[in-house]
CSV table of C-alpha atoms in Angstrom, one decimal:
chain,number,residue,atom,x,y,z
A,272,MET,CA,-20.7,2.4,23.0
A,273,GLY,CA,-17.6,0.5,24.3
A,274,ASN,CA,-14.1,1.7,24.1
A,275,ILE,CA,-12.4,0.8,20.9
A,276,GLN,CA,-11.3,-2.8,21.9
A,277,GLU,CA,-14.8,-3.9,21.5
A,278,PHE,CA,-15.2,-3.4,18.3
A,279,THR,CA,-15.1,-5.7,16.0
A,280,HIS,CA,-15.4,-3.5,12.3
A,281,GLU,CA,-14.1,-0.4,11.5
A,282,ILE,CA,-14.0,1.6,9.1
A,283,VAL,CA,-13.7,5.3,7.9
A,284,ILE,CA,-16.0,7.0,5.4
A,285,ILE,CA,-13.6,9.2,2.9
A,286,THR,CA,-16.2,12.4,2.2
A,287,GLY,CA,-15.1,15.8,1.9
A,288,MET,CA,-14.9,18.6,-0.9
A,289,SER,CA,-14.7,17.0,-4.8
A,290,GLY,CA,-11.0,18.3,-5.9
A,291,ALA,CA,-9.6,18.0,-2.1
A,292,GLY,CA,-7.9,14.2,-2.0
A,293,LYS,CA,-10.2,11.4,-1.8
A,294,THR,CA,-8.4,9.4,-4.8
A,295,VAL,CA,-4.9,10.0,-3.6
A,296,ALA,CA,-6.7,8.9,0.4
A,297,VAL,CA,-8.1,5.8,-1.3
A,298,GLN,CA,-5.5,4.6,-2.5
A,299,SER,CA,-3.4,5.5,0.7
A,300,PHE,CA,-5.8,3.1,3.3
A,301,GLU,CA,-5.8,0.6,0.5
A,302,ASP,CA,-1.8,0.9,1.4
A,303,LEU,CA,-2.9,0.4,5.4
A,304,GLY,CA,-4.2,-2.8,4.4
A,305,TYR,CA,-7.5,-1.9,5.3
A,306,TYR,CA,-11.0,-3.1,2.2
A,307,CYS,CA,-11.4,-0.5,0.2
A,308,ILE,CA,-14.7,0.7,-1.5
A,309,ASP,CA,-15.1,3.6,-4.4
A,310,ASN,CA,-18.2,5.2,-4.9
A,311,LEU,CA,-20.4,3.1,-2.2
A,312,PRO,CA,-23.9,4.4,-2.5
A,313,PRO,CA,-25.1,5.6,1.2
A,314,ALA,CA,-27.2,3.5,0.8
A,315,LEU,CA,-26.7,0.4,0.6
A,316,LEU,CA,-23.5,1.5,3.7
A,317,THR,CA,-25.7,-1.0,6.7
A,318,THR,CA,-25.9,-3.4,4.4
A,319,PHE,CA,-22.9,-4.2,3.1
A,320,LEU,CA,-21.5,-3.7,6.7
A,321,ALA,CA,-23.8,-6.6,8.0
A,322,LEU,CA,-22.3,-8.5,4.4
A,323,MET,CA,-18.6,-8.0,5.4
A,324,LYS,CA,-19.7,-8.6,9.3
A,325,GLU,CA,-21.2,-12.7,8.0
A,326,SER,CA,-18.3,-12.8,5.9
A,327,GLU,CA,-15.3,-15.3,6.5
A,328,ARG,CA,-13.2,-14.0,4.5
A,329,ASN,CA,-12.3,-11.2,7.9
A,330,ILE,CA,-12.4,-8.3,6.9
A,331,THR,CA,-12.4,-6.2,9.9
A,332,GLN,CA,-11.4,-3.0,8.7
A,333,ILE,CA,-12.3,-1.1,5.7
A,334,ALA,CA,-13.2,2.7,3.5
A,335,ALA,CA,-15.6,3.8,1.6
A,336,VAL,CA,-16.1,6.6,-0.3
A,337,MET,CA,-18.4,8.3,-1.2
A,338,ASP,CA,-19.3,11.9,-2.6
A,339,MET,CA,-21.5,13.6,-5.4
A,340,ARG,CA,-21.5,10.8,-7.7
A,341,GLY,CA,-23.5,8.9,-4.8
A,342,GLY,CA,-27.0,10.5,-6.3
A,343,GLU,CA,-28.6,11.3,-3.5
A,344,PHE,CA,-25.5,11.3,-0.9
A,345,PHE,CA,-26.4,13.5,2.1
A,346,ASP,CA,-29.7,12.2,3.7
A,347,SER,CA,-29.1,8.6,2.7
A,348,LEU,CA,-25.3,9.5,4.6
A,349,ILE,CA,-26.6,11.1,8.2
A,350,ASP,CA,-29.4,8.2,8.5
A,351,ALA,CA,-27.0,5.5,7.3
A,352,LEU,CA,-24.5,7.1,10.0
A,353,ASP,CA,-27.0,7.5,11.9
A,354,ILE,CA,-28.0,3.4,12.1
A,355,LEU,CA,-24.3,3.0,12.6
A,356,GLU,CA,-23.0,4.9,16.4
A,357,LYS,CA,-26.4,2.5,18.0
A,358,GLU,CA,-23.7,-0.5,16.4
A,359,ALA,CA,-21.4,-2.5,19.5
A,360,TYR,CA,-19.3,-3.9,16.8
A,361,VAL,CA,-18.6,-1.0,14.5
A,362,ASN,CA,-16.8,1.6,14.8
A,363,THR,CA,-17.5,5.0,12.9
A,364,ARG,CA,-15.3,7.2,10.8
A,365,VAL,CA,-15.3,10.1,9.1
A,366,LEU,CA,-12.8,11.5,7.1
A,367,PHE,CA,-14.1,14.9,5.6
A,368,LEU,CA,-11.8,15.9,3.1
A,369,ASP,CA,-11.4,19.9,2.3
A,370,ALA,CA,-9.5,22.1,0.6
A,371,GLU,CA,-9.6,26.5,0.3
A,372,ASN,CA,-11.7,27.8,-2.7
A,373,GLU,CA,-8.7,29.1,-5.4
A,374,THR,CA,-6.7,26.0,-4.8
A,375,LEU,CA,-10.1,23.6,-6.3
A,376,VAL,CA,-11.1,25.7,-8.8
A,377,GLN,CA,-7.0,26.1,-9.4
A,378,ARG,CA,-6.5,21.7,-9.3
A,379,TYR,CA,-10.1,21.6,-11.8
A,380,LYS,CA,-8.7,24.0,-14.5
A,381,GLU,CA,-5.1,21.7,-14.4
A,382,THR,CA,-7.5,18.6,-14.8
A,383,ARG,CA,-10.3,20.4,-16.5
A,384,ARG,CA,-12.7,19.2,-15.5
A,385,SER,CA,-15.5,19.4,-14.7
A,386,HIS,CA,-16.9,19.9,-11.2
A,387,PRO,CA,-20.1,17.7,-10.5
A,388,LEU,CA,-22.3,20.3,-9.6
A,389,SER,CA,-22.1,23.3,-12.5
A,390,PRO,CA,-21.4,20.7,-15.4
A,391,LYS,CA,-21.5,23.5,-17.4
A,392,GLY,CA,-20.6,26.9,-15.3
A,393,ALA,CA,-18.0,27.3,-13.6
A,394,PRO,CA,-16.2,25.4,-10.7
A,395,LEU,CA,-16.6,28.1,-8.3
A,396,GLU,CA,-20.9,27.8,-8.5
A,397,GLY,CA,-20.2,24.5,-7.7
A,398,ILE,CA,-18.0,24.4,-5.7
A,399,ARG,CA,-20.5,26.6,-3.0
A,400,LYS,CA,-23.1,24.5,-4.0
A,401,GLU,CA,-20.9,21.6,-2.3
A,402,ARG,CA,-19.2,22.8,0.1
A,403,GLU,CA,-23.1,24.1,1.6
A,404,LEU,CA,-24.6,20.1,1.1
A,405,LEU,CA,-21.4,18.9,2.6
A,406,SER,CA,-21.6,21.6,5.9
A,407,GLU,CA,-23.6,19.0,8.1
A,408,LEU,CA,-21.4,16.2,7.5
A,409,LYS,CA,-18.4,17.9,8.1
A,410,GLY,CA,-19.7,19.1,11.9
A,411,ARG,CA,-19.5,15.7,12.4
A,412,ALA,CA,-16.9,14.5,11.0
A,413,LYS,CA,-14.5,13.4,13.4
A,414,PHE,CA,-10.8,14.2,11.2
A,415,VAL,CA,-11.2,17.3,8.8
A,416,TYR,CA,-7.9,17.2,6.6
A,417,ASN,CA,-7.4,20.6,4.5
A,418,THR,CA,-4.8,19.8,1.7
A,419,SER,CA,-5.1,23.1,0.0
A,420,GLN,CA,-0.7,22.8,1.3
A,421,LEU,CA,0.1,19.4,1.0
A,422,LYS,CA,1.0,17.3,-1.4
A,423,PRO,CA,0.3,14.1,-2.2
A,424,ARG,CA,3.4,12.4,-0.6
A,425,GLN,CA,2.2,14.5,3.1
A,426,LEU,CA,-1.7,13.5,3.2
A,427,ARG,CA,-0.2,9.4,3.0
A,428,GLU,CA,1.5,10.1,6.1
A,429,ARG,CA,-1.0,11.8,7.4
A,430,ILE,CA,-3.4,9.7,7.3
A,431,GLY,CA,-0.5,6.6,7.8
A,432,LYS,CA,0.5,7.8,10.9
A,433,GLU,CA,-3.7,9.3,12.3
A,434,PHE,CA,-5.2,5.7,10.2
A,435,SER,CA,-2.5,2.8,10.4
A,436,ASN,CA,-2.5,0.0,13.1
A,437,PRO,CA,0.5,-0.2,15.3
A,438,ALA,CA,0.6,-3.8,15.7
A,439,SER,CA,0.7,-4.3,11.7
A,440,PRO,CA,3.5,-3.7,10.1
A,441,LYS,CA,3.1,-0.6,7.6
A,442,PHE,CA,6.3,-1.3,4.9
A,443,SER,CA,6.5,-4.7,3.7
A,444,ILE,CA,9.3,-6.3,1.7
A,445,ASN,CA,9.1,-9.4,-1.3
A,446,VAL,CA,12.9,-10.2,-1.7
A,447,MET,CA,13.0,-12.7,-4.6
A,448,SER,CA,15.2,-14.6,-6.8
A,449,PHE,CA,14.9,-15.6,-11.3
A,450,GLY,CA,17.1,-16.5,-13.6
A,451,TYR,CA,18.0,-14.3,-16.0
A,452,LYS,CA,17.4,-17.3,-18.3
A,453,ASN,CA,14.2,-17.6,-18.7
A,454,GLY,CA,13.6,-13.4,-18.5
A,455,ILE,CA,12.8,-10.8,-15.8
A,456,PRO,CA,10.6,-9.9,-12.9
A,457,ILE,CA,8.5,-7.1,-14.7
A,458,ASP,CA,7.9,-6.4,-10.8
A,459,ALA,CA,10.6,-6.3,-9.2
A,460,ASP,CA,11.6,-2.3,-7.6
A,461,LEU,CA,14.8,-2.8,-7.8
A,462,VAL,CA,17.4,-5.8,-9.7
A,463,PHE,CA,21.0,-6.7,-8.6
A,464,ASP,CA,22.8,-9.8,-11.4
A,465,VAL,CA,24.8,-12.1,-9.1
A,466,ARG,CA,26.3,-14.1,-12.1
A,467,PHE,CA,29.4,-12.6,-11.2
A,468,ILE,CA,29.5,-15.2,-8.0
A,469,LYS,CA,32.1,-19.0,-9.5
A,470,ASN,CA,28.9,-21.1,-9.8
A,471,PRO,CA,28.0,-24.4,-8.1
A,472,TYR,CA,26.3,-25.7,-11.1
A,473,TYR,CA,29.2,-27.1,-12.7
A,474,VAL,CA,30.9,-28.6,-8.7
A,475,GLU,CA,28.8,-31.8,-10.1
A,476,ALA,CA,28.1,-32.4,-5.8
A,477,LEU,CA,25.8,-28.7,-5.9
A,478,ARG,CA,24.7,-29.4,-9.5
A,479,PRO,CA,21.5,-31.4,-8.7
A,480,LYS,CA,20.7,-29.5,-5.4
A,481,THR,CA,19.8,-25.2,-5.2
A,482,GLY,CA,20.7,-22.6,-2.7
A,483,LEU,CA,18.5,-23.8,0.3
A,484,GLN,CA,21.0,-26.2,1.3
A,485,GLU,CA,23.5,-25.9,3.3
A,486,GLU,CA,26.0,-27.3,1.4
A,487,VAL,CA,25.1,-25.1,-1.7
A,488,SER,CA,24.5,-21.3,0.5
A,489,SER,CA,28.1,-21.7,2.7
A,490,TYR,CA,29.9,-22.5,-1.5
A,491,VAL,CA,28.4,-19.0,-2.3
A,492,LEU,CA,28.7,-17.5,0.2
A,493,ALA,CA,32.3,-18.4,1.6
A,494,GLN,CA,32.9,-16.7,-2.0
A,495,GLU,CA,34.7,-13.5,-1.7
A,496,GLU,CA,32.5,-11.7,-5.2
A,497,ALA,CA,30.1,-12.8,-2.6
A,498,GLN,CA,31.5,-11.8,0.8
A,499,GLU,CA,32.6,-8.0,-1.0
A,500,LEU,CA,28.5,-7.7,-3.2
A,501,ILE,CA,27.0,-8.1,0.8
A,502,ALA,CA,28.9,-5.8,3.3
A,503,LYS,CA,28.7,-3.1,0.2
A,504,LEU,CA,24.4,-3.8,-1.1
A,505,THR,CA,23.8,-4.2,3.1
A,506,ASP,CA,25.2,-0.3,3.3
A,507,LEU,CA,23.2,0.0,0.6
A,508,PHE,CA,19.5,-1.0,1.8
A,509,LYS,CA,19.6,0.3,5.1
A,510,PHE,CA,20.3,4.2,3.8
A,511,MET,CA,17.7,2.7,0.3
A,512,ILE,CA,14.7,1.9,2.4
A,513,PRO,CA,14.2,3.9,4.7
A,514,GLN,CA,13.9,6.8,2.1
A,515,TYR,CA,11.3,4.9,0.1
A,516,ILE,CA,9.1,4.4,3.1
A,517,ASN,CA,9.7,8.8,3.6
A,518,GLU,CA,8.3,9.0,-0.1
A,519,GLY,CA,5.1,6.9,0.7
A,520,LYS,CA,6.7,3.2,-0.2
A,521,SER,CA,4.6,0.5,1.2
A,522,GLN,CA,6.7,-2.2,-0.2
A,523,LEU,CA,9.5,-3.1,-2.1
A,524,VAL,CA,10.1,-6.2,-4.5
A,525,ILE,CA,14.4,-6.5,-4.1
A,526,ALA,CA,15.4,-9.8,-6.6
A,527,PHE,CA,18.9,-11.7,-7.1
A,528,GLY,CA,19.1,-13.0,-10.7
A,529,CYS,CA,21.7,-15.5,-11.9
A,530,THR,CA,21.1,-17.6,-15.1
A,531,GLY,CA,19.8,-20.6,-14.0
A,532,GLY,CA,16.8,-18.8,-10.6
A,533,GLN,CA,18.3,-21.9,-8.6
A,534,HIS,CA,21.8,-21.2,-6.9
A,535,ARG,CA,23.3,-17.9,-6.2
A,536,SER,CA,20.4,-16.0,-7.0
A,537,VAL,CA,18.6,-18.4,-3.9
A,538,THR,CA,21.5,-18.2,-1.4
A,539,LEU,CA,21.2,-14.6,-1.4
A,540,ALA,CA,17.2,-14.3,-1.7
A,541,GLU,CA,17.5,-16.2,1.5
A,542,HIS,CA,20.2,-14.3,3.3
A,543,TYR,CA,18.8,-10.9,2.9
A,544,GLY,CA,15.0,-12.3,3.5
A,545,LYS,CA,16.5,-13.4,6.8
A,546,LEU,CA,18.0,-10.2,7.2
A,547,PHE,CA,14.9,-8.2,6.4
A,548,SER,CA,12.8,-10.2,8.3
A,549,ASN,CA,14.6,-9.0,11.8
A,550,SER,CA,13.2,-5.5,10.9
A,551,TYR,CA,10.1,-5.4,7.8
A,552,GLN,CA,7.4,-7.9,7.4
A,553,THR,CA,9.6,-10.8,5.0
A,554,ALA,CA,8.8,-12.8,1.8
A,555,ILE,CA,11.3,-14.7,0.1
A,556,THR,CA,10.3,-15.6,-3.8
A,557,HIS,CA,11.8,-17.9,-5.5
A,558,ARG,CA,10.7,-17.8,-8.6
A,559,ASP,CA,12.7,-20.1,-11.8
A,560,ILE,CA,13.5,-23.4,-8.3
A,561,ASN,CA,11.8,-25.5,-9.6
A,562,ARG,CA,13.1,-24.9,-13.5
A,563,ARG,CA,16.0,-26.4,-13.8
A,564,LYS,CA,17.2,-28.4,-17.0
A,565,ASP,CA,20.3,-30.6,-17.0
């Protein structure tokens, strides 16, 4: 088989002990841009990959959780892995999540869930059965993580370092403008009210224009209050954004609001959208720019 650069598709099989963190793992892969599937029956794995290969959506990175919920699990998964290892177009990696028995028992007690292999008995009985059944699969795994001492954030960080594509930005920012008269956007993480800046709406020549036009943006940015706000916010963002990244956040929505969402908020959103684009994957959204009612 050739090296990884020759592969056109990548699939990560997320498996391991029940309660070891597969839910956090698949969420982490979703944040990394993988197409994620939970509880994919192993018998359908090769069929699914064939469909993805022919898909017009150009899905090249897939993460699939396969665990005890798959029923006839072990034999069919081992068979599927044997088939995929012979395929030149796909790079298959198995991520096995493990934890100490004591840790798994404690997690089951905290969630008050029963173990899938011991629905009416003690969790430890099911854990021992599962560990024995998974021994061959664990031996075939390229990555084995013991999550006993890992917090969810630490597991996310480890997956990010191991599986992220260096060419793809791992953190994105959406800078949004909006008008307060139309309501605050519900998906914003940070909201800044810029209505204290002098309003171009009351300048007759600027009223029909928007913050996308130089006359309006120059009017807004020339104000002393706007410049002071930019200086303070820039310093704040330099501190906050790395903290969000360290905590495992994959995206941030920053919203600037003015009265109507056409002038001041648009100008500030454009300013920071261009600034952030030097370091992060950035999108700019002007929610209310076309909702003018004179």
